[in-house]
Amino acid sequence: MGPKTGMLSCAPRSTKPACVALAKAGGDPARLAGPSDMACTMEYNPVHVKAMGVWDGRRHDYDRTFSNGCEMAASTGPVFQF
């Protein structure tokens, strides 16, 4: 499967799950928190994510590779789900 891209636009007080998660993290993807009760296997199937944008006037750039999609979802919640 090839790369996937998406665009997320969050208005103030948006109810989109990804926007709610980013609001809790102050717009910084590095501060995202996924579900605390999620258990992932040790499967190695790398997933690379990248986010760039402006939140509340501050620029945020995020670039990270997770060992698998479950680890990504456990760390970032709904933000990188397409």
PDB file of C-alpha atoms in Angstrom:
ATOM      1  CA  MET A   1       0.000   0.000   0.000  1.00  0.00           C
ATOM      2  CA  GLY A   2       1.368   3.420  -0.918  1.00  0.00           C
ATOM      3  CA  PRO A   3       1.470   6.628   1.089  1.00  0.00           C
ATOM      4  CA  LYS A   4      -1.771   8.159   2.313  1.00  0.00           C
ATOM      5  CA  THR A   5      -2.249  11.855   2.776  1.00  0.00           C
ATOM      6  CA  GLY A   6      -4.985  13.841   4.389  1.00  0.00           C
ATOM      7  CA  MET A   7      -5.775  17.345   5.486  1.00  0.00           C
ATOM      8  CA  LEU A   8      -7.324  18.268   8.788  1.00  0.00           C
ATOM      9  CA  SER A   9      -8.875  21.647   9.401  1.00  0.00           C
ATOM     10  CA  CYS A  10     -10.053  22.451  12.918  1.00  0.00           C
ATOM     11  CA  ALA A  11     -12.332  25.370  13.703  1.00  0.00           C
ATOM     12  CA  PRO A  12     -12.475  26.649  17.284  1.00  0.00           C
ATOM     13  CA  ARG A  13     -14.460  24.212  19.456  1.00  0.00           C
ATOM     14  CA  SER A  14     -14.648  21.624  16.673  1.00  0.00           C
ATOM     15  CA  THR A  15     -16.186  18.295  17.682  1.00  0.00           C
ATOM     16  CA  LYS A  16     -14.159  16.230  15.183  1.00  0.00           C
ATOM     17  CA  PRO A  17     -12.343  13.571  17.247  1.00  0.00           C
ATOM     18  CA  ALA A  18      -8.944  14.506  15.760  1.00  0.00           C
ATOM     19  CA  CYS A  19      -9.535  18.193  16.521  1.00  0.00           C
ATOM     20  CA  VAL A  20     -10.625  17.427  20.089  1.00  0.00           C
ATOM     21  CA  ALA A  21      -7.449  15.354  20.605  1.00  0.00           C
ATOM     22  CA  LEU A  22      -5.265  18.150  19.207  1.00  0.00           C
ATOM     23  CA  ALA A  23      -7.030  20.735  21.375  1.00  0.00           C
ATOM     24  CA  LYS A  24      -6.201  18.661  24.472  1.00  0.00           C
ATOM     25  CA  ALA A  25      -2.556  18.583  23.292  1.00  0.00           C
ATOM     26  CA  GLY A  26      -2.424  22.332  22.685  1.00  0.00           C
ATOM     27  CA  GLY A  27      -2.166  21.680  18.949  1.00  0.00           C
ATOM     28  CA  ASP A  28       1.159  19.880  19.342  1.00  0.00           C
ATOM     29  CA  PRO A  29       1.092  16.354  17.833  1.00  0.00           C
ATOM     30  CA  ALA A  30       4.109  15.399  19.968  1.00  0.00           C
ATOM     31  CA  ARG A  31       1.895  15.801  23.054  1.00  0.00           C
ATOM     32  CA  LEU A  32      -0.951  13.591  21.803  1.00  0.00           C
ATOM     33  CA  ALA A  33      -2.195  10.761  23.967  1.00  0.00           C
ATOM     34  CA  GLY A  34      -4.111   7.765  22.700  1.00  0.00           C
ATOM     35  CA  PRO A  35      -6.231   5.316  24.669  1.00  0.00           C
ATOM     36  CA  SER A  36      -4.394   4.204  27.817  1.00  0.00           C
ATOM     37  CA  ASP A  37      -5.900   0.699  27.772  1.00  0.00           C
ATOM     38  CA  MET A  38      -4.761  -0.213  24.255  1.00  0.00           C
ATOM     39  CA  ALA A  39      -2.478  -3.261  23.965  1.00  0.00           C
ATOM     40  CA  CYS A  40      -0.401  -3.764  20.806  1.00  0.00           C
ATOM     41  CA  THR A  41       1.530  -6.745  19.470  1.00  0.00           C
ATOM     42  CA  MET A  42       5.279  -6.566  18.903  1.00  0.00           C
ATOM     43  CA  GLU A  43       4.784  -6.865  15.127  1.00  0.00           C
ATOM     44  CA  TYR A  44       7.256  -4.814  13.077  1.00  0.00           C
ATOM     45  CA  ASN A  45       5.431  -3.159  10.201  1.00  0.00           C
ATOM     46  CA  PRO A  46       6.662   0.476  10.261  1.00  0.00           C
ATOM     47  CA  VAL A  47       4.242   3.359   9.871  1.00  0.00           C
ATOM     48  CA  HIS A  48       5.607   6.839   9.195  1.00  0.00           C
ATOM     49  CA  VAL A  49       3.488   9.902   9.967  1.00  0.00           C
ATOM     50  CA  LYS A  50       4.136  13.562   9.366  1.00  0.00           C
ATOM     51  CA  ALA A  51       2.093  16.598  10.338  1.00  0.00           C
ATOM     52  CA  MET A  52       2.688  20.256   9.648  1.00  0.00           C
ATOM     53  CA  GLY A  53       0.448  23.114  10.572  1.00  0.00           C
ATOM     54  CA  VAL A  54      -0.405  26.131  12.655  1.00  0.00           C
ATOM     55  CA  TRP A  55      -2.393  25.971  15.869  1.00  0.00           C
ATOM     56  CA  ASP A  56      -3.313  29.124  17.743  1.00  0.00           C
ATOM     57  CA  GLY A  57      -0.683  31.083  15.815  1.00  0.00           C
ATOM     58  CA  ARG A  58       2.160  28.619  16.542  1.00  0.00           C
ATOM     59  CA  ARG A  59       3.727  26.381  13.913  1.00  0.00           C
ATOM     60  CA  HIS A  60       4.032  22.675  14.665  1.00  0.00           C
ATOM     61  CA  ASP A  61       6.031  20.108  12.684  1.00  0.00           C
ATOM     62  CA  TYR A  62       5.837  16.441  13.624  1.00  0.00           C
ATOM     63  CA  ASP A  63       7.637  13.523  11.963  1.00  0.00           C
ATOM     64  CA  ARG A  64       7.772  10.072  13.541  1.00  0.00           C
ATOM     65  CA  THR A  65       7.972   6.405  12.605  1.00  0.00           C
ATOM     66  CA  PHE A  66       6.075   3.889  14.741  1.00  0.00           C
ATOM     67  CA  SER A  67       6.792   0.164  14.697  1.00  0.00           C
ATOM     68  CA  ASN A  68       3.207  -0.590  13.595  1.00  0.00           C
ATOM     69  CA  GLY A  69      -0.218   0.956  13.124  1.00  0.00           C
ATOM     70  CA  CYS A  70      -1.443  -0.132  16.540  1.00  0.00           C
ATOM     71  CA  GLU A  71       1.459   1.650  18.233  1.00  0.00           C
ATOM     72  CA  MET A  72       0.675   4.759  16.168  1.00  0.00           C
ATOM     73  CA  ALA A  73      -3.007   4.678  17.178  1.00  0.00           C
ATOM     74  CA  ALA A  74      -2.103   4.063  20.832  1.00  0.00           C
ATOM     75  CA  SER A  75       0.196   7.100  20.790  1.00  0.00           C
ATOM     76  CA  THR A  76      -1.755   9.560  18.647  1.00  0.00           C
ATOM     77  CA  GLY A  77      -5.426   8.624  19.057  1.00  0.00           C
ATOM     78  CA  PRO A  78      -7.648   9.632  16.133  1.00  0.00           C
ATOM     79  CA  VAL A  79      -5.345  12.227  14.554  1.00  0.00           C
ATOM     80  CA  PHE A  80      -3.715   9.988  11.923  1.00  0.00           C
ATOM     81  CA  GLN A  81      -6.726   7.764  11.227  1.00  0.00           C
ATOM     82  CA  PHE A  82      -8.078   8.193   7.719  1.00  0.00           C
TER      83      PHE A  82
END
